[in-house]
mmCIF file of C-alpha atoms in Angstrom:
data_model
loop_
_atom_site.group_PDB
_atom_site.id
_atom_site.type_symbol
_atom_site.label_atom_id
_atom_site.label_comp_id
_atom_site.label_asym_id
_atom_site.label_seq_id
_atom_site.Cartn_x
_atom_site.Cartn_y
_atom_site.Cartn_z
ATOM 1 C CA UNK A 14 15.354 -38.123 -8.123
ATOM 2 C CA UNK A 15 12.397 -36.523 -6.439
ATOM 3 C CA UNK A 16 11.391 -37.200 -2.869
ATOM 4 C CA UNK A 17 7.755 -37.577 -1.923
ATOM 5 C CA UNK A 18 7.013 -36.412 1.606
ATOM 6 C CA UNK A 19 3.631 -38.076 1.859
ATOM 7 C CA UNK A 20 1.932 -35.710 -0.617
ATOM 8 C CA UNK A 21 0.520 -36.831 -3.897
ATOM 9 C CA UNK A 22 0.221 -34.509 -6.864
ATOM 10 C CA UNK A 23 -3.527 -34.391 -6.234
ATOM 11 C CA UNK A 24 -2.946 -33.164 -2.649
ATOM 12 C CA UNK A 25 -0.600 -30.444 -3.868
ATOM 13 C CA UNK A 26 -3.084 -29.235 -6.498
ATOM 14 C CA UNK A 27 -5.869 -29.199 -3.892
ATOM 15 C CA UNK A 28 -3.759 -27.132 -1.464
ATOM 16 C CA UNK A 29 -2.743 -24.724 -4.214
ATOM 17 C CA UNK A 30 -6.352 -24.190 -5.273
ATOM 18 C CA UNK A 31 -7.389 -23.630 -1.627
ATOM 19 C CA UNK A 32 -4.654 -21.010 -1.198
ATOM 20 C CA UNK A 33 -5.710 -19.279 -4.415
ATOM 21 C CA UNK A 34 -9.309 -19.128 -3.191
ATOM 22 C CA UNK A 35 -8.174 -17.650 0.144
ATOM 23 C CA UNK A 36 -6.040 -15.100 -1.715
ATOM 24 C CA UNK A 37 -8.965 -14.022 -3.898
ATOM 25 C CA UNK A 38 -11.191 -13.683 -0.821
ATOM 26 C CA UNK A 39 -8.572 -11.564 0.952
ATOM 27 C CA UNK A 40 -8.248 -9.348 -2.127
ATOM 28 C CA UNK A 41 -12.017 -8.747 -2.135
ATOM 29 C CA UNK A 42 -12.196 -8.076 1.605
ATOM 30 C CA UNK A 43 -9.364 -5.550 1.635
ATOM 31 C CA UNK A 44 -10.354 -3.730 -1.549
ATOM 32 C CA UNK A 45 -9.769 -0.022 -0.908
ATOM 33 C CA UNK A 46 -13.072 0.900 -2.508
ATOM 34 C CA UNK A 47 -14.896 -1.016 0.239
ATOM 35 C CA UNK A 48 -12.903 0.661 3.013
ATOM 36 C CA UNK A 49 -13.100 4.189 1.584
ATOM 37 C CA UNK A 50 -16.767 3.849 0.651
ATOM 38 C CA UNK A 51 -17.705 2.475 4.044
ATOM 39 C CA UNK A 52 -15.885 5.228 5.912
ATOM 40 C CA UNK A 53 -17.427 7.961 3.781
ATOM 41 C CA UNK A 54 -20.907 6.528 4.333
ATOM 42 C CA UNK A 55 -20.400 6.310 8.110
ATOM 43 C CA UNK A 56 -18.948 9.821 8.399
ATOM 44 C CA UNK A 57 -21.534 11.152 5.958
ATOM 45 C CA UNK A 58 -24.357 9.870 8.142
ATOM 46 C CA UNK A 59 -22.792 11.445 11.246
ATOM 47 C CA UNK A 60 -22.213 14.832 9.600
ATOM 48 C CA UNK A 61 -25.658 14.814 7.958
ATOM 49 C CA UNK A 62 -27.321 14.154 11.328
ATOM 50 C CA UNK A 63 -25.317 17.046 12.786
ATOM 51 C CA UNK A 64 -26.538 19.253 9.935
ATOM 52 C CA UNK A 65 -30.236 18.434 10.224
ATOM 53 C CA UNK A 66 -30.810 20.870 13.083
ATOM 54 C CA UNK A 67 -27.984 23.425 13.093
ATOM 55 C CA UNK A 68 -27.648 26.106 15.730
ATOM 56 C CA UNK A 69 -27.787 29.782 14.823
ATOM 57 C CA UNK A 70 -24.112 30.103 15.743
ATOM 58 C CA UNK A 71 -23.175 27.385 13.229
ATOM 59 C CA UNK A 72 -25.166 29.073 10.484
ATOM 60 C CA UNK A 73 -23.598 32.456 11.285
ATOM 61 C CA UNK A 74 -20.088 30.951 11.064
ATOM 62 C CA UNK A 75 -20.856 29.576 7.587
ATOM 63 C CA UNK A 76 -22.575 32.780 6.380
ATOM 64 C CA UNK A 77 -26.026 31.205 6.364
ATOM 65 C CA UNK A 78 -25.051 27.973 4.610
ATOM 66 C CA UNK A 79 -25.815 24.718 6.408
ATOM 67 C CA UNK A 80 -22.326 23.376 5.689
ATOM 68 C CA UNK A 81 -22.708 20.236 7.824
ATOM 69 C CA UNK A 82 -25.780 19.137 5.886
ATOM 70 C CA UNK A 83 -24.227 19.742 2.472
ATOM 71 C CA UNK A 84 -20.901 18.183 3.414
ATOM 72 C CA UNK A 85 -22.644 15.158 4.923
ATOM 73 C CA UNK A 86 -24.763 14.649 1.821
ATOM 74 C CA UNK A 87 -21.662 14.962 -0.366
ATOM 75 C CA UNK A 88 -19.823 12.407 1.742
ATOM 76 C CA UNK A 89 -22.807 10.054 1.542
ATOM 77 C CA UNK A 90 -22.914 10.415 -2.237
ATOM 78 C CA UNK A 91 -19.176 9.724 -2.551
ATOM 79 C CA UNK A 92 -19.380 6.703 -0.245
ATOM 80 C CA UNK A 93 -22.319 5.260 -2.165
ATOM 81 C CA UNK A 94 -20.417 5.873 -5.418
ATOM 82 C CA UNK A 95 -17.455 3.815 -4.166
ATOM 83 C CA UNK A 96 -19.694 0.982 -2.959
ATOM 84 C CA UNK A 97 -21.685 0.897 -6.225
ATOM 85 C CA UNK A 98 -18.411 0.919 -8.172
ATOM 86 C CA UNK A 99 -17.244 -2.042 -6.097
ATOM 87 C CA UNK A 100 -20.503 -3.891 -6.782
ATOM 88 C CA UNK A 101 -20.484 -3.214 -10.533
ATOM 89 C CA UNK A 102 -16.775 -3.929 -11.092
ATOM 90 C CA UNK A 103 -15.606 -6.479 -8.519
ATOM 91 C CA UNK A 104 -11.972 -7.419 -8.145
ATOM 92 C CA UNK A 105 -10.911 -10.003 -10.700
ATOM 93 C CA UNK A 106 -9.404 -13.108 -9.124
ATOM 94 C CA UNK A 107 -5.654 -13.362 -9.621
ATOM 95 C CA UNK A 108 -4.645 -15.607 -12.512
ATOM 96 C CA UNK A 109 -3.638 -19.072 -11.399
ATOM 97 C CA UNK A 110 0.098 -19.621 -11.433
ATOM 98 C CA UNK A 111 1.220 -22.290 -13.798
ATOM 99 C CA UNK A 112 3.025 -25.026 -11.936
ATOM 100 C CA UNK A 113 6.191 -26.189 -13.705
ATOM 101 C CA UNK A 114 5.928 -29.669 -15.152
ATOM 102 C CA UNK A 115 8.201 -31.993 -13.157
ATOM 103 C CA UNK A 116 8.783 -34.249 -16.150
ATOM 104 C CA UNK A 117 10.486 -31.380 -18.036
ATOM 105 C CA UNK A 118 13.426 -31.339 -15.599
#
């Protein structure tokens, strides 16, 4: 004998679908590609700005190579790659769980 605690089957299905939607949203928000791409873009901008006008001492340390500029541009490129990858191949929503049929018990 099954007890009903004030919930109809329709209410249960509605709550389950709401939880699945929240789960899919959380999976998209916390996708590592978004986090890694965002951090690389932010740090890439900072390092690129530092490399735009290097001092003579910085250039002498790197044997004449503007390492901050090149590293910053590389970080920007990698960050943009991750964000484009996220845009082109978004996270697939998790498959809905099949609820067991109560009449089969």
